[in-house]
Amino acid sequence: MFATRDVSPFSQVQVGTRVYDAQEIQKLIPQLEETIEKKDKQLRQALSTIETQTKEITSLKQQVKELQSECDKLRSVLQQKAETVVGAPQTPTQKSSTSEDLHADLQQKAVIPAETEHKHAERQKKMAVSAEPAKLDQRQATLQHHPKTAGSKHLIREAVQKNDFLKQLAKEQVIELVECMFEMRARSGQWIIQEGEPGDRLFVIAEGQAQVSREGQQLGQLGPGTVMGELAILYNCTRTASIQAISDMVLWVLDRSVFQMITMRLGMERHSQLMNFLQKASIFENLSEDRISLDRSVFQMITMRLGMERHSQLMNFLQKASIFENLSEDRISKMADVMDQDYYAGGHYILRQGEKGDTFFILNSGQVRITQSIEGEPEPREIRVLNQGDFFGEKALLGEEVRTANVIAMNPGVEVLTLDRESFLKLIGDLEALKKDYGDVERRATLAKRPEPPSPTRIAEQNEFAQLQLRQLKRIATLGVGGFGRVELVCINGDKSRTFALKALKKKHIVDTRQQEHIFAERGDKSRTFALKALKKKHIVDTRQQEHIFAERNIMTETKTDWIVRLYTTFRDSKYVYMLLEACLGGELWTTLRDRGHFDDYTARYYVACVLEGLEYLHRKNIVYRDLKPENCLLTLNGYLKIVDFGFAKKLASGRKTWTFCGTPEYVSPEIILNKGHDQAADYWALGIYICELMLGRPPFQASDPMKTYTLILKGIDALEIPNRRIGKTATALVKKLCRDNPAERLGSGSGGVNDIRKHRWFMGFDWEGLRNRTLKAPIIPKVTSPADVSNFDNYPPDTDIPPDEFSGWDEGF
Ligand SMILES: Nc1ncnc2c1ncn2[C@@H]1O[C@H](COP(=O)(O)OP(=O)(O)OP(=O)(O)O)[C@@H](O)[C@H]1O
Ligand SMILES: Nc1nc2c(ncn2[C@@H]2O[C@@H]3COP(=O)(O)O[C@H]3[C@H]2O)c(=O)[nH]1
Ligand SMILES: Nc1nc2c(ncn2[C@@H]2O[C@@H]3COP(=O)(O)O[C@H]3[C@H]2O)c(=O)[nH]1
């Protein structure tokens, strides 16, 4: 650029077409250097600002995540609280909290517990618990502070902080709890807590000693600076032990309702902090306060935003798919609105030739294999492989009724976008590109409809059960007794359907029609049986389980897989709500396990694989099951396993957590005990426990006392002595990968999902395909002689307790 004609002081410098005086330019150089330095400095400053701001953004993103999680938690607390307020029976006045009243109160409760019989010689079923209180708080809560010395405050705070179950409380909660506790005295010999009663108070010992006992056995003594009575308040609401003063005592007391209020109040404070934060966040800059407020749900907005992002990603993807090339943006947008996303593990049959079909698929990622039955060929032939952007499943929606080929997910799994029949026909059913000739005729594909599966088709089933009335059901025997009622084996009066019965007879190789007729004539109505689960409405209302019961009904209605017991229909009357279920006459896996003691690797692996299929199905639907245990696994006639009892199952928004404490103590994960919020990963923890129970014959964390069970769980899986002679190294390795304290580290929680569990070497060589298409023989085939055979179930005495009527109407819709 620069051309110097001469270097003398009077020389000229040419820059481009212009000529300058060289001396003048020389004078400018220091100035330019200075400017460059200045600019450099500014640049460095800007870079450093960018770096700081990037860090801030990362930290803010983290805060949003944490606050979002807090918000979910707050929602659960508010929901629980709202239920308490709505459902609480009205009692006239609150009792004053003076020492005298409390004294009388305690005296009233002071009944020495009867010596309880020890029934531990035989293996006991595990009881499930849920945080909804067994008895509602009868007192209105006020956050009244009670004066106390600094020493007393210190004692309470220390006691709370060293308690394994309360140490998770936030600082503000502890402060409030300390302020609200009031003093009471107990005389030596008084009973402070009675085992089995609903818990309504939390205590901290200030002075004196107390004796803890459970089922008549002394467990230990408690002294000053110790919390007692926290378990019933936090978890299952009936006292897990009794506590008696063995010297005169001074106690600090907190009512359950106040404890709950403190949790809620903290929640509200968090809410306002959250609002403050969100008001400052730039994306919400122009929003009015009430739109930011939680009630109007900022999170709906966040979800909406995420929804919008997903929508535009989907549109991008769809616009690139060749079949939609000429489709208007409007139609693609509408399609993106209604599309669902699903995930299938490698090897999974997405569609089976001959089955009825209502869904259209677009491959979002991965590959699928198409196979087809061909005349004269014993095995289905592989036809082609479809890739990302390809579609399938249109033929069954365009007149064929049934699937004309098998579609199998290839490893490592596929992600598909789906459209239901109605949206498909409305939005894209007319596309020419869908009318493909695959060459089936030339190939001599067997496109005739397969024989109907032995059970009634879903639609016929729906029609049949929609007409069915409760009074048409006839009781045969009791199959089980649960927390809320009983499960009875029933048949339909005058039932002519023989489909199920025929299936059972064929399994037993009774194919001669005359012999079949003879058997049917002898059995009468009982050719086809069902399980009728009857739940006492009053008990449901008293224990505030309405929501769980509805969730159970809704989730079971939604689940249509071989791995989960089918729900055909529901009924209600003045005393009960009922669920008519598919009967699994092989009995509970728990009973088989009890009778055999424990299972070998081969047997255990099979029952774990069945559960894994079921859990994968549920998790794909964003359902967390929360009550895995052998008691809830039923066996079918051919020894296959089905999951039952969806009382604790919950549908979660994707990526969200829930806080309600529920499950069975031996199976709950650390994050549930510590109230940190939990999700599907809690089921993977339970899966690890389930593997152990099948192989050891008992769950690994088990004590006669739930408190000890929880304490063992919190100590972690590494504190256990496994492997041992029953559970080998490989199974132990899998259990340890499932039972990680940190839910995110559990096998199954990673991006590979359930497939990571399937890939573990404990499953090496397992015939997943055979399991899925049910050609794999079950390790144990239960003995079932007829559809009315209940010999695989324990005997239950008749229920003499007739519950009262319940007319509040909560069961509308059952
Ligand atoms: N579909 C079924 N076929 C055969 N037996 C069944 C069926 N459903 C339930 N049972 C039997 O009844 C028992 C209790 O059923 P379920 O667990 O659904 O009731 P629950 O009231 O929710 O029990 P829990 O209090 O243990 O949660 C089961 O463990 C099983 O033995
Ligand atoms: N179950 C149990 N409770 C204990 C033990 N030691 C102290 N406790 C206290 O006893 C209380 C009985 O009532 P909760 O179940 O509410 O809470 C229990 C604990 O706070 C023990 O070893 N087992
Ligand atoms: N019938 C048939 N279907 C195929 C073929 N290749 C891919 N498919 C897809 O496989 C799907 C199976 O279910 P559908 O019959 O509903 O729709 C089918 C097609 O979308 C083929 O060669 N023949």
PDB file of C-alpha atoms in Angstrom, residues 20 87 107 145 188 199 241 306 336 423 449 601 728 735 800:
ATOM      1  CA  TYR A  20       1.674  12.848   1.781  1.00  0.00           C
ATOM      2  CA  GLY A  87     -60.814 -31.587  53.366  1.00  0.00           C
ATOM      3  CA  GLN A 107     -52.783 -38.710  80.041  1.00  0.00           C
ATOM      4  CA  HIS A 145     -43.876 -17.779  68.372  1.00  0.00           C
ATOM      5  CA  SER A 188     -41.960 -40.194  84.633  1.00  0.00           C
ATOM      6  CA  GLY A 199     -48.866 -38.606  64.526  1.00  0.00           C
ATOM      7  CA  ALA A 241     -42.743 -46.786  67.804  1.00  0.00           C
ATOM      8  CA  LEU A 306     -39.710 -24.355  25.162  1.00  0.00           C
ATOM      9  CA  ALA A 336     -46.069 -30.046  14.423  1.00  0.00           C
ATOM     10  CA  SER A 423     -54.916 -35.999  12.570  1.00  0.00           C
ATOM     11  CA  LYS A 449     -55.570 -60.561   8.086  1.00  0.00           C
ATOM     12  CA  ASP A 601     -29.558 -65.839  38.181  1.00  0.00           C
ATOM     13  CA  GLY A 728     -22.768 -63.020  42.514  1.00  0.00           C
ATOM     14  CA  VAL A 735     -27.300 -53.516  41.554  1.00  0.00           C
ATOM     15  CA  THR A 800     -66.863 -58.600  57.920  1.00  0.00           C
TER      16      THR A 800
END
